[in-house]
Short mmCIF file of C-alpha atoms in Angstrom, two decimals:
data_model
loop_
_atom_site.label_atom_id
_atom_site.label_comp_id
_atom_site.label_asym_id
_atom_site.label_seq_id
_atom_site.Cartn_x
_atom_site.Cartn_y
_atom_site.Cartn_z
CA UNK Q 1 50.61 -10.41 174.36
CA UNK Q 2 49.95 -7.66 176.93
CA UNK Q 3 47.09 -4.55 175.90
CA UNK Q 4 49.58 -2.51 174.99
CA UNK Q 5 51.74 -4.31 172.78
CA UNK Q 6 48.24 -4.97 171.02
CA UNK Q 7 47.67 -1.50 171.13
CA UNK Q 8 51.10 -0.12 169.49
CA UNK Q 9 50.59 -3.40 166.91
CA UNK Q 10 47.20 -2.22 166.17
CA UNK Q 11 47.90 1.77 165.90
CA UNK Q 12 51.23 0.64 163.65
CA UNK Q 13 48.86 -0.81 161.64
CA UNK Q 14 46.43 1.85 160.78
CA UNK Q 15 49.28 4.63 160.95
CA UNK Q 16 50.92 2.46 158.03
CA UNK Q 17 48.28 1.43 155.85
CA UNK Q 18 47.99 5.36 154.90
CA UNK Q 19 51.36 5.40 154.04
CA UNK Q 20 51.57 2.06 152.12
CA UNK Q 21 48.26 3.38 150.17
CA UNK Q 22 50.41 6.43 149.41
CA UNK Q 23 53.38 4.62 148.07
CA UNK Q 24 51.50 2.63 145.96
CA UNK Q 25 49.62 5.26 143.87
CA UNK Q 26 51.61 7.95 144.49
CA UNK Q 27 53.85 7.69 140.86
CA UNK Q 28 51.05 6.83 139.34
CA UNK Q 29 48.72 9.47 140.46
CA UNK Q 30 51.33 12.40 139.90
CA UNK Q 31 51.80 10.85 136.60
CA UNK Q 32 48.45 10.52 135.02
CA UNK Q 33 46.75 12.92 133.09
CA UNK Q 34 45.38 16.30 134.67
CA UNK Q 35 42.70 15.29 132.89
CA UNK Q 36 42.09 12.16 134.83
CA UNK Q 37 42.54 13.49 138.29
CA UNK Q 38 46.49 13.34 138.19
CA UNK Q 39 49.04 15.82 137.87
CA UNK Q 40 50.77 15.30 134.81
CA UNK Q 41 53.96 15.08 135.48
CA UNK Q 42 56.59 13.12 133.04
CA UNK Q 43 57.10 9.13 134.50
CA UNK Q 44 60.59 10.22 135.64
CA UNK Q 45 59.65 13.48 137.61
CA UNK Q 46 56.67 11.81 138.72
CA UNK Q 47 59.40 9.13 140.18
CA UNK Q 48 61.95 11.65 141.51
CA UNK Q 49 59.02 13.17 143.36
CA UNK Q 50 58.39 10.05 145.27
CA UNK Q 51 62.18 9.65 146.34
CA UNK Q 52 61.70 13.20 147.50
CA UNK Q 53 58.52 13.13 149.57
CA UNK Q 54 60.05 10.11 151.12
CA UNK Q 55 63.53 11.86 151.91
CA UNK Q 56 61.49 14.55 153.11
CA UNK Q 57 59.78 12.86 155.60
CA UNK Q 58 62.36 10.90 156.88
CA UNK Q 59 64.38 14.21 157.17
CA UNK Q 60 61.67 16.17 159.63
CA UNK Q 61 61.44 12.51 161.47
CA UNK Q 62 64.47 13.86 163.52
CA UNK Q 63 62.33 16.90 164.18
CA UNK Q 64 59.08 14.28 165.28
CA UNK Q 65 61.68 12.50 167.59
CA UNK Q 66 63.19 15.96 169.21
CA UNK Q 67 59.14 17.40 169.70
CA UNK Q 68 58.53 13.82 171.41
CA UNK Q 69 61.63 13.74 173.45
CA UNK Q 70 61.87 17.67 174.09
CA UNK Q 71 58.09 19.02 174.21
CA UNK Q 72 55.27 16.37 174.15
CA UNK Q 73 56.47 12.61 175.14
CA UNK Q 74 56.16 10.34 172.89
CA UNK Q 75 52.70 9.10 173.41
CA UNK Q 76 51.59 12.65 173.01
CA UNK Q 77 53.60 12.70 169.73
CA UNK Q 78 51.99 9.71 168.17
CA UNK Q 79 48.16 11.33 168.60
CA UNK Q 80 49.37 14.63 166.73
CA UNK Q 81 51.08 12.85 164.12
CA UNK Q 82 47.88 11.09 163.28
CA UNK Q 83 45.74 13.93 163.11
CA UNK Q 84 48.22 16.02 161.24
CA UNK Q 85 48.58 12.79 158.83
CA UNK Q 86 44.67 13.49 158.35
CA UNK Q 87 45.12 16.28 157.36
CA UNK Q 88 46.97 15.85 154.50
CA UNK Q 89 44.69 12.95 153.26
CA UNK Q 90 42.35 15.16 153.38
CA UNK Q 91 44.09 17.99 151.24
CA UNK Q 92 45.39 14.88 148.90
CA UNK Q 93 41.37 14.14 148.53
CA UNK Q 94 40.78 17.78 146.95
CA UNK Q 95 40.51 17.12 143.20
CA UNK Q 96 42.43 20.69 142.99
CA UNK Q 97 46.37 21.91 142.28
CA UNK Q 98 46.76 22.64 145.68
CA UNK Q 99 45.37 19.68 147.40
CA UNK Q 100 48.70 17.87 146.41
CA UNK Q 101 50.91 21.03 147.44
CA UNK Q 102 49.33 20.97 150.81
CA UNK Q 103 48.89 17.37 151.55
CA UNK Q 104 51.94 16.19 150.71
CA UNK Q 105 53.80 17.90 153.01
CA UNK Q 106 51.59 17.47 155.78
CA UNK Q 107 51.44 13.74 155.15
CA UNK Q 108 55.07 13.72 155.53
CA UNK Q 109 54.96 16.10 158.46
CA UNK Q 110 52.79 13.66 160.10
CA UNK Q 111 54.54 10.43 159.71
CA UNK Q 112 57.72 12.51 160.65
CA UNK Q 113 56.01 12.77 164.18
CA UNK Q 114 54.38 9.61 164.26
CA UNK Q 115 56.84 6.62 163.50
CA UNK Q 116 60.14 7.02 165.30
CA UNK Q 117 57.70 8.30 168.45
CA UNK Q 118 56.02 5.18 168.21
CA UNK Q 119 59.72 2.96 167.65
CA UNK Q 120 60.06 5.17 171.16
CA UNK Q 121 57.47 3.84 172.86
CA UNK Q 122 58.07 0.08 172.13
CA UNK Q 123 61.68 0.85 172.75
CA UNK Q 124 60.74 2.12 176.05
CA UNK Q 125 58.29 -0.81 177.11
CA UNK Q 126 60.09 -3.51 176.47
CA UNK Q 127 61.98 -3.19 179.74
CA UNK Q 128 65.39 -4.50 179.15
CA UNK Q 129 67.26 -5.08 175.66
CA UNK Q 130 65.88 -9.17 176.12
CA UNK Q 131 63.14 -9.70 173.10
CA UNK Q 132 62.80 -6.30 172.08
CA UNK Q 133 64.82 -7.63 168.41
CA UNK Q 134 62.31 -10.07 168.25
CA UNK Q 135 59.70 -8.39 169.29
CA UNK Q 136 59.99 -6.06 166.57
CA UNK Q 137 60.37 -8.32 164.14
CA UNK Q 138 56.34 -9.29 165.04
CA UNK Q 139 55.87 -5.44 165.38
CA UNK Q 140 57.17 -5.50 161.57
CA UNK Q 141 54.21 -7.82 160.57
CA UNK Q 142 51.43 -4.93 162.19
CA UNK Q 143 53.25 -2.92 158.66
CA UNK Q 144 53.24 -5.15 156.02
CA UNK Q 145 49.59 -6.44 157.00
CA UNK Q 146 48.98 -2.86 156.27
CA UNK Q 147 50.95 -2.78 153.59
CA UNK Q 148 49.30 -5.82 151.86
CA UNK Q 149 45.36 -4.30 152.09
CA UNK Q 150 47.00 -0.90 151.39
CA UNK Q 151 48.04 -1.46 147.53
CA UNK Q 152 44.46 -3.89 147.21
CA UNK Q 153 41.94 -1.43 148.31
CA UNK Q 154 43.96 2.29 147.79
CA UNK Q 155 45.39 1.10 144.77
CA UNK Q 156 42.12 -0.04 142.78
CA UNK Q 157 40.38 2.62 144.44
CA UNK Q 158 43.10 5.25 142.93
CA UNK Q 159 43.57 3.83 139.49
CA UNK Q 160 39.96 2.70 138.81
CA UNK Q 161 37.06 5.42 140.30
CA UNK Q 162 38.78 8.57 141.45
CA UNK Q 163 42.36 9.22 143.13
CA UNK Q 164 39.69 11.44 145.54
CA UNK Q 165 38.66 8.43 146.67
CA UNK Q 166 41.78 6.53 147.22
CA UNK Q 167 42.89 9.34 149.49
CA UNK Q 168 39.71 9.67 151.56
CA UNK Q 169 40.05 6.13 152.80
CA UNK Q 170 43.38 6.42 154.08
CA UNK Q 171 42.27 9.97 155.94
CA UNK Q 172 39.60 7.74 157.87
CA UNK Q 173 41.87 5.13 158.43
CA UNK Q 174 44.28 7.77 160.21
CA UNK Q 175 41.11 8.79 162.12
CA UNK Q 176 40.56 5.58 163.22
CA UNK Q 177 43.83 5.31 164.19
CA UNK Q 178 43.62 8.80 166.39
CA UNK Q 179 41.08 7.45 168.10
CA UNK Q 180 42.26 3.78 169.49
CA UNK Q 181 45.45 6.15 170.37
CA UNK Q 182 43.57 8.07 172.58
CA UNK Q 183 40.67 5.46 174.37
CA UNK Q 184 43.84 3.28 175.17
CA UNK Q 185 46.47 6.41 177.10
CA UNK Q 186 45.59 4.23 180.17
CA UNK Q 187 47.88 1.54 179.02
CA UNK Q 188 51.26 3.07 178.74
CA UNK Q 189 50.72 4.37 182.83
CA UNK Q 190 53.40 7.35 182.48
CA UNK Q 191 56.14 6.25 180.16
CA UNK Q 192 56.23 8.60 177.24
CA UNK Q 193 53.08 10.95 178.60
CA UNK Q 194 56.11 13.62 179.26
CA UNK Q 195 58.98 14.90 177.64
CA UNK Q 196 61.81 12.41 179.54
CA UNK Q 197 63.36 15.94 179.59
CA UNK Q 198 61.13 19.03 179.38
CA UNK Q 199 62.67 22.18 177.74
CA UNK Q 200 62.50 25.48 180.59
CA UNK Q 201 61.25 28.29 179.87
CA UNK Q 202 64.50 30.14 178.20
CA UNK Q 203 64.51 27.07 175.80
CA UNK Q 204 61.27 27.51 175.17
CA UNK Q 205 61.22 30.76 174.27
CA UNK Q 206 64.60 30.19 172.12
CA UNK Q 207 63.11 27.57 170.04
CA UNK Q 208 59.24 29.40 169.49
CA UNK Q 209 62.06 32.13 167.46
CA UNK Q 210 64.26 30.23 165.74
CA UNK Q 211 60.76 28.20 164.97
CA UNK Q 212 59.33 31.26 163.97
CA UNK Q 213 62.47 33.56 162.07
CA UNK Q 214 62.36 29.85 159.89
CA UNK Q 215 59.36 29.98 159.05
CA UNK Q 216 59.20 33.50 157.93
CA UNK Q 217 62.16 32.58 155.95
CA UNK Q 218 60.70 29.61 154.11
CA UNK Q 219 57.40 31.87 153.39
CA UNK Q 220 59.54 34.31 152.19
CA UNK Q 221 61.74 32.31 150.00
CA UNK Q 222 58.11 30.78 148.49
CA UNK Q 223 56.84 34.00 147.89
CA UNK Q 224 60.13 35.44 145.59
CA UNK Q 225 60.12 32.27 143.95
CA UNK Q 226 56.55 32.21 143.21
CA UNK Q 227 56.60 36.06 142.37
CA UNK Q 228 59.43 35.55 139.70
CA UNK Q 229 57.72 33.09 138.48
CA UNK Q 230 60.69 30.54 139.10
CA UNK Q 231 58.65 28.49 141.61
CA UNK Q 232 57.83 24.84 139.75
CA UNK Q 233 57.88 21.24 140.90
CA UNK Q 234 61.39 20.56 139.54
CA UNK Q 235 62.75 22.86 142.11
CA UNK Q 236 61.37 21.53 145.05
CA UNK Q 237 62.60 18.31 143.96
CA UNK Q 238 66.05 19.86 143.94
CA UNK Q 239 66.21 21.82 147.16
CA UNK Q 240 64.46 19.01 149.39
CA UNK Q 241 67.00 16.69 147.67
CA UNK Q 242 69.59 19.48 148.63
CA UNK Q 243 68.54 19.02 152.45
CA UNK Q 244 67.96 15.71 153.08
CA UNK Q 245 71.61 15.55 151.89
CA UNK Q 246 72.79 18.22 154.74
CA UNK Q 247 70.30 17.64 156.96
CA UNK Q 248 71.91 14.23 158.42
CA UNK Q 249 75.08 15.58 158.78
CA UNK Q 250 74.02 18.89 160.76
CA UNK Q 251 72.04 16.83 162.85
CA UNK Q 252 74.62 14.36 163.49
CA UNK Q 253 77.17 16.58 164.25
CA UNK Q 254 74.70 18.43 166.86
CA UNK Q 255 73.60 15.12 168.90
CA UNK Q 256 76.70 14.22 168.61
CA UNK Q 257 78.79 17.39 170.57
CA UNK Q 258 75.31 16.67 173.15
CA UNK Q 259 76.76 17.67 176.64
CA UNK Q 260 75.05 15.29 177.80
CA UNK Q 261 76.69 12.24 175.93
CA UNK Q 262 79.85 10.95 177.27
CA UNK Q 263 83.07 9.50 175.90
CA UNK Q 264 81.33 6.37 175.33
CA UNK Q 265 78.17 7.82 174.12
CA UNK Q 266 80.61 9.44 170.94
CA UNK Q 267 82.30 6.08 170.63
CA UNK Q 268 79.33 4.18 170.13
CA UNK Q 269 77.76 7.10 167.69
CA UNK Q 270 80.58 6.86 165.99
CA UNK Q 271 80.18 3.63 164.79
CA UNK Q 272 76.57 3.96 164.62
CA UNK Q 273 77.58 6.66 161.68
CA UNK Q 274 78.30 3.24 159.67
CA UNK Q 275 75.24 1.47 160.27
CA UNK Q 276 73.40 4.80 159.20
CA UNK Q 277 74.93 5.06 155.99
CA UNK Q 278 74.27 1.26 155.45
CA UNK Q 279 70.80 2.02 155.98
CA UNK Q 280 70.68 4.85 153.29
CA UNK Q 281 71.99 2.60 150.55
CA UNK Q 282 69.41 0.16 151.57
CA UNK Q 283 66.53 2.24 151.50
CA UNK Q 284 67.78 3.99 149.03
CA UNK Q 285 67.43 0.99 146.46
CA UNK Q 286 64.11 -0.31 147.89
CA UNK Q 287 62.65 3.01 147.86
CA UNK Q 288 62.92 2.43 143.84
CA UNK Q 289 59.33 -0.15 144.22
CA UNK Q 290 57.16 2.16 144.44
CA UNK Q 291 59.12 4.28 142.06
CA UNK Q 292 60.88 2.98 138.69
CA UNK Q 293 59.84 -0.40 139.39
CA UNK Q 294 56.24 0.62 139.76
CA UNK Q 295 56.52 2.30 136.34
CA UNK Q 296 57.99 -0.99 134.77
CA UNK Q 297 54.73 -2.57 136.47
CA UNK Q 298 52.67 -0.83 134.80
CA UNK Q 299 54.54 -0.40 131.15
CA UNK Q 300 56.03 -3.57 130.91
CA UNK Q 301 54.57 -6.61 132.83
CA UNK Q 302 51.65 -9.33 131.50
CA UNK Q 303 48.99 -7.50 134.05
CA UNK Q 304 46.58 -10.11 132.73
CA UNK Q 305 45.02 -12.43 134.96
CA UNK Q 306 41.50 -14.97 134.40
CA UNK Q 307 41.14 -12.24 131.64
CA UNK Q 308 41.06 -9.07 133.95
CA UNK Q 309 44.68 -6.87 134.10
CA UNK Q 310 45.42 -6.56 137.29
CA UNK Q 311 46.21 -2.72 138.17
CA UNK Q 312 49.76 -1.89 138.86
CA UNK Q 313 49.64 -0.62 142.23
CA UNK Q 314 48.80 -4.04 143.47
CA UNK Q 315 52.99 -5.22 142.94
CA UNK Q 316 53.41 -2.90 145.78
CA UNK Q 317 51.38 -5.84 147.66
CA UNK Q 318 53.94 -8.74 146.91
CA UNK Q 319 57.00 -7.52 149.07
CA UNK Q 320 54.46 -7.45 152.34
CA UNK Q 321 53.20 -10.81 151.01
CA UNK Q 322 56.47 -12.67 150.97
CA UNK Q 323 57.16 -10.37 155.07
CA UNK Q 324 54.19 -11.80 156.28
CA UNK Q 325 54.83 -15.41 155.30
CA UNK Q 326 59.22 -14.79 156.19
CA UNK Q 327 58.78 -12.75 159.17
CA UNK Q 328 58.04 -15.39 162.45
CA UNK Q 329 60.89 -17.40 160.75
CA UNK Q 330 63.24 -14.31 160.94
CA UNK Q 331 61.75 -13.40 164.16
CA UNK Q 332 63.31 -16.99 165.68
CA UNK Q 333 66.19 -17.10 163.58
CA UNK Q 334 67.71 -13.70 164.00
CA UNK Q 335 68.16 -13.36 167.55
CA UNK Q 336 70.72 -16.24 166.93
CA UNK Q 337 72.60 -15.13 164.24
CA UNK Q 338 76.11 -13.36 164.25
CA UNK Q 339 76.30 -13.68 168.06
CA UNK Q 340 77.99 -10.34 169.26
CA UNK Q 341 78.71 -9.19 165.74
CA UNK Q 342 75.13 -9.82 164.79
CA UNK Q 343 74.56 -5.71 164.06
CA UNK Q 344 77.35 -5.81 160.80
CA UNK Q 345 76.01 -9.68 160.31
CA UNK Q 346 72.65 -8.88 159.86
CA UNK Q 347 73.08 -5.63 157.84
CA UNK Q 348 75.79 -7.55 155.61
CA UNK Q 349 73.15 -9.76 154.92
CA UNK Q 350 70.31 -7.71 154.32
CA UNK Q 351 72.59 -5.31 151.85
CA UNK Q 352 73.71 -8.64 149.83
CA UNK Q 353 69.96 -9.52 149.63
CA UNK Q 354 68.74 -6.92 148.04
CA UNK Q 355 71.81 -6.24 145.48
CA UNK Q 356 70.69 -10.04 144.29
CA UNK Q 357 67.41 -8.29 143.09
CA UNK Q 358 68.69 -5.66 141.61
CA UNK Q 359 70.68 -7.93 139.33
CA UNK Q 360 67.27 -10.27 138.79
CA UNK Q 361 65.93 -6.67 137.55
CA UNK Q 362 68.98 -6.12 135.89
CA UNK Q 363 68.03 -9.45 133.86
CA UNK Q 364 64.31 -8.27 133.35
CA UNK Q 365 65.16 -5.46 131.57
CA UNK Q 366 67.00 -7.13 128.97
CA UNK Q 367 64.00 -9.64 128.34
CA UNK Q 368 61.22 -6.41 128.14
CA UNK Q 369 63.83 -4.87 125.47
CA UNK Q 370 62.26 -6.92 122.80
CA UNK Q 371 58.90 -5.29 123.31
CA UNK Q 372 57.81 -7.92 124.91
CA UNK Q 373 56.02 -8.30 128.21
CA UNK Q 374 57.59 -10.25 130.45
CA UNK Q 375 56.25 -12.85 133.13
CA UNK Q 376 54.96 -10.92 136.26
CA UNK Q 377 57.46 -13.73 138.45
CA UNK Q 378 60.52 -11.85 137.64
CA UNK Q 379 59.41 -8.39 139.33
CA UNK Q 380 58.12 -11.41 142.48
CA UNK Q 381 61.48 -12.83 141.98
CA UNK Q 382 63.01 -9.23 143.24
CA UNK Q 383 60.59 -8.28 145.03
CA UNK Q 384 61.47 -11.75 147.68
CA UNK Q 385 64.65 -10.29 147.70
CA UNK Q 386 63.60 -7.04 148.95
CA UNK Q 387 60.71 -8.58 151.61
CA UNK Q 388 63.93 -10.64 152.88
CA UNK Q 389 66.59 -7.80 153.40
CA UNK Q 390 63.72 -5.89 154.64
CA UNK Q 391 63.28 -7.99 157.50
CA UNK Q 392 65.97 -8.06 158.41
CA UNK Q 393 67.46 -4.94 158.92
CA UNK Q 394 64.43 -2.59 159.97
CA UNK Q 395 64.27 -5.14 163.10
CA UNK Q 396 68.28 -5.06 163.59
CA UNK Q 397 68.41 -1.27 163.35
CA UNK Q 398 65.19 -0.22 165.31
CA UNK Q 399 66.77 -2.57 167.90
CA UNK Q 400 70.61 -1.45 167.78
CA UNK Q 401 69.52 2.07 168.19
CA UNK Q 402 67.86 1.85 171.62
CA UNK Q 403 71.50 0.36 172.76
CA UNK Q 404 73.59 3.98 171.65
CA UNK Q 405 72.60 6.53 173.51
CA UNK Q 406 71.02 7.61 177.20
CA UNK Q 407 67.21 6.60 176.79
CA UNK Q 408 66.92 10.63 176.97
CA UNK Q 409 68.33 10.38 173.23
CA UNK Q 410 65.58 8.03 172.60
CA UNK Q 411 63.48 10.14 169.84
CA UNK Q 412 66.18 12.05 168.82
CA UNK Q 413 68.41 8.81 167.68
CA UNK Q 414 65.48 6.65 165.87
CA UNK Q 415 64.98 9.92 164.59
CA UNK Q 416 68.74 10.39 163.44
CA UNK Q 417 68.17 7.07 162.19
CA UNK Q 418 65.21 7.85 159.98
CA UNK Q 419 67.44 11.08 158.55
CA UNK Q 420 69.89 8.54 157.16
CA UNK Q 421 66.96 7.33 155.71
CA UNK Q 422 65.40 10.24 153.59
CA UNK Q 423 69.22 10.89 152.52
CA UNK Q 424 68.98 7.71 150.89
CA UNK Q 425 65.54 8.97 149.29
CA UNK Q 426 67.00 12.41 148.79
CA UNK Q 427 69.87 10.66 146.58
CA UNK Q 428 67.80 8.37 144.96
CA UNK Q 429 65.63 11.32 143.65
CA UNK Q 430 68.69 11.88 141.46
CA UNK Q 431 70.02 8.80 140.85
CA UNK Q 432 66.89 7.49 139.36
CA UNK Q 433 67.57 10.44 136.51
CA UNK Q 434 70.38 8.38 135.53
CA UNK Q 435 67.63 5.80 134.15
CA UNK Q 436 67.00 8.51 131.34
CA UNK Q 437 70.83 8.42 130.17
CA UNK Q 438 71.99 5.14 131.22
CA UNK Q 439 70.70 1.61 129.65
CA UNK Q 440 67.95 0.31 132.10
CA UNK Q 441 69.93 -2.85 132.53
CA UNK Q 442 73.52 -1.35 133.21
CA UNK Q 443 71.69 1.02 135.56
CA UNK Q 444 70.37 -1.65 138.15
CA UNK Q 445 73.43 -3.87 137.33
CA UNK Q 446 75.83 -0.85 139.48
CA UNK Q 447 73.32 -0.51 142.16
CA UNK Q 448 72.95 -4.28 142.59
CA UNK Q 449 76.72 -4.66 142.52
CA UNK Q 450 77.47 -1.39 145.01
CA UNK Q 451 74.69 -2.97 147.64
CA UNK Q 452 76.79 -6.20 147.10
CA UNK Q 453 80.03 -5.38 147.67
CA UNK Q 454 79.17 -2.63 150.73
CA UNK Q 455 77.78 -5.81 151.74
CA UNK Q 456 80.94 -7.62 152.29
CA UNK Q 457 82.54 -5.08 153.63
CA UNK Q 458 80.36 -5.18 156.56
CA UNK Q 459 81.04 -8.68 156.72
CA UNK Q 460 84.87 -8.43 156.78
CA UNK Q 461 84.54 -5.96 159.43
CA UNK Q 462 82.34 -7.40 161.87
CA UNK Q 463 84.49 -7.29 164.25
CA UNK Q 464 86.00 -3.53 164.55
CA UNK Q 465 82.32 -2.61 164.40
CA UNK Q 466 80.79 -4.82 166.69
CA UNK Q 467 83.79 -3.66 169.34
CA UNK Q 468 82.64 0.35 168.62
CA UNK Q 469 78.70 -0.60 169.02
CA UNK Q 470 78.50 -2.31 172.34
CA UNK Q 471 82.42 0.44 173.78
CA UNK Q 472 80.85 0.85 177.59
CA UNK Q 473 77.98 -1.48 177.40
CA UNK Q 474 77.31 -4.96 179.28
CA UNK Q 475 77.32 -7.44 176.12
CA UNK Q 476 74.88 -10.37 177.28
CA UNK Q 477 75.67 -13.75 175.83
CA UNK Q 478 73.55 -14.58 173.08
CA UNK Q 479 69.79 -15.90 173.88
CA UNK Q 480 68.48 -18.68 172.70
CA UNK Q 481 65.93 -18.03 169.75
CA UNK Q 482 62.97 -20.00 170.96
CA UNK Q 483 63.45 -17.70 174.37
CA UNK Q 484 63.76 -14.14 172.01
CA UNK Q 485 60.76 -15.05 170.60
CA UNK Q 486 58.37 -15.99 173.29
CA UNK Q 487 59.99 -12.44 175.23
CA UNK Q 488 59.13 -10.66 172.31
CA UNK Q 489 55.81 -11.94 172.24
CA UNK Q 490 55.28 -11.50 175.66
#
């Protein structure tokens, strides 16, 4: 393992600590009474807020990728994202209403800048596609180390000490991320130091003018809504949900029409739209773990262990724990699975797995409807299916994105990937409200059935989709699994 790989591995583990810590407690913090330091939102609004926040972060990822591609360079964008995220967590640590209003958007902006550029650096540092998919699978372990530790520490501090203490710990970890990236810059050589295609002087003026105009419009709209008394959490949730649907469409069309792309590039991008939409459904379902499933763990699961009631947020550690156990095995098996049709085949498996998890959840809610608290093993089974699906889908889509468009579009293509994931969050923020009017067993049964049907569609259409994804590319023969893991580890 070269030093650059270890640096990216460690920095991702640190940066994701804050993200998964906030994911574990955001719904609980938002639904906690104001007298206990929370935001005092109704449970459904709190669940919706999580979907909107994660959708907002993913929605901004296309801009974060653009910043790395055209403005800062992918490596310098990592440092900027870390600093912005740290500032957001510090604002959240302030026990005042404005702290959440300012801190949540800043954390979203920091993550939107950091994540696509981190993934771009991984793809750029792996010279050629050989071993990239297995390498990303192993890199995913770094994420799960934080996803396991963050709910245990941040969740305990938030639920048992104070929400401010939990956010302060996340800010300190983000500071460590920024310091590590700054001290390790020389390991990457010139990769990501400058934009692949920098903005010209005229383009900089145009971009500055457009950003200033957009900022002025947003500020004016917020002031107008505030003065008229219309500004509220519900309105903000609705607006972000609408924009999370519009943004993927607009940005996809903008990239598709870019004159730097050729006919074969556009053909691959058209085929990849199907993958983007599949990821939208996948992440919409997975995001329920930190919203409705988190509230279900708080209210309907027997959390007594050895005479102590464990925090509800600790259940968020189940998925990363399973991923840590399964990732090495999946990294071995993943490269050889599906042959040249591997992307649609693996997507089909991922969607079927999360669909199965929601079918289990449907049965679990039936058992809880009597008022008796259910065994935590039911939720563990749901999180196990999510873990298996997530480690497959995440590695596959990040690796496949590297082959779709030229390297100068790497950050934007990864940002587009997270933009469609954000669409899942935006749609999910509306979908979770259906749980108020639809019986819970039917709610989970419906979503699980949709996921399984879409997974079957990916499996049946694997050949034409694979042909579209590889149009104009030389596709090497699938390598042996052991070779892939050796290359990825190296």
